[in-house]
XYZ file of C-alpha atoms in Angstrom:
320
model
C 95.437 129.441 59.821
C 93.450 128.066 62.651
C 91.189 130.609 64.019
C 91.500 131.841 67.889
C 89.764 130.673 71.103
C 86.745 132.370 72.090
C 85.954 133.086 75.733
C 82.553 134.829 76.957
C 82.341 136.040 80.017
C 78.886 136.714 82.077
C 79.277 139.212 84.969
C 77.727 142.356 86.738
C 78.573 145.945 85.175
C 82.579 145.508 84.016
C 82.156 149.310 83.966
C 81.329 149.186 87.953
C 83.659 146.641 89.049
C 86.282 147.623 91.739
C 90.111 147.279 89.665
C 92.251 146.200 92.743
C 89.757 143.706 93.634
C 87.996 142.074 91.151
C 89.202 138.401 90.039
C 86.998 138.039 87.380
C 89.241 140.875 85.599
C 92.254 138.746 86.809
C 91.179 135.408 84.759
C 90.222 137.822 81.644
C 93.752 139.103 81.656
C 95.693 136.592 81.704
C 92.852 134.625 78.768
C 93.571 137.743 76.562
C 97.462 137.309 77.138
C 96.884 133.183 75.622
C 95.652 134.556 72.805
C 91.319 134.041 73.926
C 89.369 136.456 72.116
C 86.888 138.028 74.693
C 83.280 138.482 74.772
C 81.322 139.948 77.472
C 77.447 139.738 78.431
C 75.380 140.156 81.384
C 72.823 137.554 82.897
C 70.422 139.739 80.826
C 71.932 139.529 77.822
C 70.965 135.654 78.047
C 68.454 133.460 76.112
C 66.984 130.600 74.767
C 65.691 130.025 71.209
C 64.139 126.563 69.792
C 66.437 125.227 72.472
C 69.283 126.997 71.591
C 71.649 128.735 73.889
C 72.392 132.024 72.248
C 73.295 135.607 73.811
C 73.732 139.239 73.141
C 77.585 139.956 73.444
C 80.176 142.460 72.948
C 83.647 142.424 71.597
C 86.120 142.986 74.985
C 89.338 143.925 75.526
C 91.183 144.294 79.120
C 94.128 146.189 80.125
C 95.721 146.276 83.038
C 94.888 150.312 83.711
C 92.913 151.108 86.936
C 91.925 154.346 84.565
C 90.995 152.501 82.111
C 90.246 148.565 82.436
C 88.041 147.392 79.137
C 86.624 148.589 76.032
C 83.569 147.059 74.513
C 83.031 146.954 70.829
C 79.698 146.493 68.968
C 76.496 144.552 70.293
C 75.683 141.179 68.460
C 73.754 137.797 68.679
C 75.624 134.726 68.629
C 75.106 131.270 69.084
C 76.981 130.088 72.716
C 77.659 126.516 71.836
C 80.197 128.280 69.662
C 82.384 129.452 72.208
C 85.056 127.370 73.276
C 84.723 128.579 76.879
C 82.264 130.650 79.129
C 82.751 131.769 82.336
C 80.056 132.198 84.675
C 80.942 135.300 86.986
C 77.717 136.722 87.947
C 77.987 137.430 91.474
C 75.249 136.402 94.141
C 72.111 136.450 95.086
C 71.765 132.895 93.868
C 67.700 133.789 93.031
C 65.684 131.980 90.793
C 67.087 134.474 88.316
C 70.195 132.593 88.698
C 68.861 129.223 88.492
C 67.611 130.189 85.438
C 70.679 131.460 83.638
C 71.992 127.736 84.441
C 69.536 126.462 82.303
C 70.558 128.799 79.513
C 74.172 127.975 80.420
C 73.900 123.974 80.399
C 72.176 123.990 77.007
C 75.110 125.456 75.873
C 77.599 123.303 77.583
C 74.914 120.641 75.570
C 75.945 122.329 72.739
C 79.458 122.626 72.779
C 81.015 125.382 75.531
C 83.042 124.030 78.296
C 81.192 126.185 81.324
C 83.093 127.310 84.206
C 82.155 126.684 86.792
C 79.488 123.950 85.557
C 76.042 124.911 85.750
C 74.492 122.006 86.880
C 77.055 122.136 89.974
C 76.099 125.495 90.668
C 72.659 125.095 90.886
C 73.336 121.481 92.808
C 75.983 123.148 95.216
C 74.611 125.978 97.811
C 77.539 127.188 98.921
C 76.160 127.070 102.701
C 74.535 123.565 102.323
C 77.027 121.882 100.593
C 79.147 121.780 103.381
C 76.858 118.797 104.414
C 78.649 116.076 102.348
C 81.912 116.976 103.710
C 80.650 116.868 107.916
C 84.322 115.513 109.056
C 85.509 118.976 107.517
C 83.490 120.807 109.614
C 82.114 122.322 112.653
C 78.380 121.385 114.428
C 75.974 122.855 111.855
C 72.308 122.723 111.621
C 70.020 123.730 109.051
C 66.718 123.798 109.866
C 63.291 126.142 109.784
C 62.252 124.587 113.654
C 62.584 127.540 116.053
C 62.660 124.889 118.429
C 65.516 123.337 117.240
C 67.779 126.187 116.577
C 67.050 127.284 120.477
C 68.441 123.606 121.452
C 71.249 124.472 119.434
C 72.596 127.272 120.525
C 71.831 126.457 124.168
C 73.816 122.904 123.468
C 76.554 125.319 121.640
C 76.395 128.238 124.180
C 77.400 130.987 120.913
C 76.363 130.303 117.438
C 76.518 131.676 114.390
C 73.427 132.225 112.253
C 72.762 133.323 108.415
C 70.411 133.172 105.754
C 70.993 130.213 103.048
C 71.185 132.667 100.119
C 72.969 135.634 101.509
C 76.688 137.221 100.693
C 78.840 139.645 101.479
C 78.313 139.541 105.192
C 75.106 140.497 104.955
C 72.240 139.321 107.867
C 75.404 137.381 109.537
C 74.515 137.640 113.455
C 76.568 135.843 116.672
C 74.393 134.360 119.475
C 74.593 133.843 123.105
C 73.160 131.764 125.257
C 70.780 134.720 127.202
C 70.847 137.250 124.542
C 67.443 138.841 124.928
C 67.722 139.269 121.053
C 67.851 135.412 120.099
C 63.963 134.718 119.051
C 64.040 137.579 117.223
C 67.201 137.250 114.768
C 65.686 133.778 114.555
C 61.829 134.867 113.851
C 64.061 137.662 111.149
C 66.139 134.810 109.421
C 63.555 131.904 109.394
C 60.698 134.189 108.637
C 58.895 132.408 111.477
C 59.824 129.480 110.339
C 58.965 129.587 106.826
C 62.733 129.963 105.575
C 65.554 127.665 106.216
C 68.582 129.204 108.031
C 72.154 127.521 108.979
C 73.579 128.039 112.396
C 76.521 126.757 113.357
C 78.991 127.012 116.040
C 80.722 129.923 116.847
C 84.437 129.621 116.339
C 86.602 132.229 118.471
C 89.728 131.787 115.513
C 87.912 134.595 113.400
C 88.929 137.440 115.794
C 92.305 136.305 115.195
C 92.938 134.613 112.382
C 90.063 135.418 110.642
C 88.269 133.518 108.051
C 90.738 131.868 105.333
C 89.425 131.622 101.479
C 91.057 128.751 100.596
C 90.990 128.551 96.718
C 91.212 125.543 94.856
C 91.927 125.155 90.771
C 90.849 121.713 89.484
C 90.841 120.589 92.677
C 94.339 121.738 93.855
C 94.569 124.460 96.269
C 96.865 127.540 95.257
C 99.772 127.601 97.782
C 98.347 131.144 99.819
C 95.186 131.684 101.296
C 93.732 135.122 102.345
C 93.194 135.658 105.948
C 90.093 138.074 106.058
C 90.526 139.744 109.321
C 87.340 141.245 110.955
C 87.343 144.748 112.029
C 87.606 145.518 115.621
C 84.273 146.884 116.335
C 82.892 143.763 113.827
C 82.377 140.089 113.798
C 82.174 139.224 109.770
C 85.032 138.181 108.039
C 84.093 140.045 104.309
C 86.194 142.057 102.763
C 82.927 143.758 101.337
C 81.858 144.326 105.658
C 85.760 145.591 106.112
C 87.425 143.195 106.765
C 91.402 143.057 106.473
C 92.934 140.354 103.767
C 96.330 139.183 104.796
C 97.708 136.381 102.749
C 99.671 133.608 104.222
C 101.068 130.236 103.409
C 98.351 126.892 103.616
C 99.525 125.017 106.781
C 98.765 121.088 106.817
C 95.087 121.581 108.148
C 94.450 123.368 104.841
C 95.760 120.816 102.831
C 93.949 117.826 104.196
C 90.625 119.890 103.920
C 91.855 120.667 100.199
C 92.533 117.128 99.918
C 88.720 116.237 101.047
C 86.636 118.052 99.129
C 88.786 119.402 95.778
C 89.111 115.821 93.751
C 84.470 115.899 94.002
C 84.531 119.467 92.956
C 86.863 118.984 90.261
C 85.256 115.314 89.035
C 81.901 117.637 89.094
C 83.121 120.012 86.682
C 84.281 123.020 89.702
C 87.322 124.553 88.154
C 87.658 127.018 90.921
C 85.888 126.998 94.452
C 86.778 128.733 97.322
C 86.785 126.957 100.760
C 86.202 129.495 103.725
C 87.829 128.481 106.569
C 87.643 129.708 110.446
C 89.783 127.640 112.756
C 90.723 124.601 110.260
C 87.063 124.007 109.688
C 84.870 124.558 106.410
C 82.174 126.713 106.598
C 81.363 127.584 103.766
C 81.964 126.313 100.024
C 81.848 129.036 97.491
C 81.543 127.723 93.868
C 79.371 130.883 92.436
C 82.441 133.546 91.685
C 84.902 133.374 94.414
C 87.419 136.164 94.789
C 90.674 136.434 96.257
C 92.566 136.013 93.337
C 93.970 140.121 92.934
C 95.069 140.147 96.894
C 97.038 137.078 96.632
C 98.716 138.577 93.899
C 99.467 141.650 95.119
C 101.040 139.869 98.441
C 102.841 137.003 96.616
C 103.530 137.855 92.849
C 101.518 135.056 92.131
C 99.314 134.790 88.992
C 96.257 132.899 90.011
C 93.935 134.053 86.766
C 96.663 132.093 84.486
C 96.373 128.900 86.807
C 92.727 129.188 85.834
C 93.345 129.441 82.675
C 95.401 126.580 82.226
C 93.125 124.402 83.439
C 90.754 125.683 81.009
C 93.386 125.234 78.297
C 93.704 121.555 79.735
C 90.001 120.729 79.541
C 89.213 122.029 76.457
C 92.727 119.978 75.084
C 91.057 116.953 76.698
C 87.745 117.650 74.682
């Protein structure tokens, strides 16, 4: 009898997560319903011995119970170039922390595991920077520690957006105008007088409307909804985690062709899923770390976008 799949899973607290929300839950689901056992570890629970990948795990099981979501079974060390699959799910800051955990992760892709999403992708793809090799998908952007430069900027763009490479969530997001008596200091704040690099980019008016699109694309292919995240009136973010308002709709052609741009690199580069944030049919950001979405869309369309993950997975490890 051949034995089952094994999937390990590294993510913040399962215990803390939020049920209607979280897409990492989602993929686990619908791996447990293929017949994946599950294993679950934190980005603590990592390490390295004699150059082998190995972790401290537990046994997991999901439900789909907003009482009661998982059960964990005993703590044990194991080997991850065992596992057919891993998914990496820790959410942002991407900290040296992170980068490290890639390492740990890519020796055991080395050693067996197909990693999703890659590790050497996500420490080669800042999900603000990256945006550079696709600069017909996009609006004016500048990254940049010069002051100078990001005063030229905003006075050539007359409103701009500015944020810190490494943030999430909203968080240190601020909109510019030409005059604002507050503009050195939000860029003294971000830069850290310069010593930081920041991204600004031009403001794009479509967000009050119709908000900031998360485009998200399996293997490459986008999923036929995105989610609209709406920015609350007295607000200029579109997060869900600022407040912002996720209303699904269909991709129009704009979508597409940016799907069509940048999904066949991602995929080639080992990206399974990515999320493309959108504002006004340009790209501003691409998120390869542990884009969410996925329960929203669901909940709107009856869709199931955790078992499109998971075939892919099924395809890559059939390819293997």
């Amino acid at each position: 009898m051949k034995a089952p799949r094994r999937l390990a899973v590294v993510m913040d607290p399962i215990a803390e997560i939020k049920y209607a929300k979280d897409s990492t839950l989602a993929m686990l689901i619908a791996a447990q319903a293929r017949g994946f056992e599950l294993y679950y570890l934190e980005q603590r629970d990592l390490a390295l011995r004699d150059g082998k990948a190995c972790a401290r795990l537990r046994p997991l099981t999901v439900r789909a119970d907003p009482l009661s979501w998982a059960t964990l079974g005993e703590p044990r060390v194991a080997a991850l170039g065992e596992f057919d699959c891993i998914l990496m799910r820790k959410d942002p800051p991407f900290d040296i922390e992170y980068i490290y955990s890639t390492y740990i992760l890519e020796r055991a892709e080395d050693q067996g595991a197909l990693v999703v999403n890659r590790p050497r992708g996500l420490r080669d793809m800042n999900e603000k920077v990256y945006t550079a090799w696709f600069p017909e998908c996009c609006a004016p952007t500048l990254i940049t520690r010069d002051m100078g430069d990001m005063d030229a900027f905003l006075r050539e763009e007359g409103k701009i957006v500015c944020k810190p490479l490494d943030g999430m969530g909203g968080r240190s997001i601020f909109v510019v105008e030409r005059d604002d008596k507050n503009t050195h200091v939000i860029f003294e704040t971000l830069s850290d007088y310069g010593r930081r690099f920041i991204i600004v980019q031009r403001y794009l008016p479509q967000i009050a409307t119709s908000g900031d699109a998360r485009i998200l694309l399996i293997e490459g292919e986008p999923v036929e909804y995105a989610l609209a995240r709406i920015p609350a009136p007295t607000d200029h973010r579109g997060n869900l985690a600022a407040g912002a308002r996720g209303v699904g709709r269909e991709l129009n052609e704009r979508d597409r062709w940016l799907a069509r741009q940048i999904g066949p690199k991602l995929a080639q580069a080992g990206m399974l899923l990515v999320g493309l944030d959108v504002i006004g049919g340009y790209v501003t950001e691409i998120n390869v770390t542990s884009p969410t979405g996925i329960r929203e869309l669901d909940k709107q369309f009856g869709t199931d976008i955790g078992a499109l993950l998971i075939d892919a997975v099924e395809r890559r490890l059939a390819a293997r």
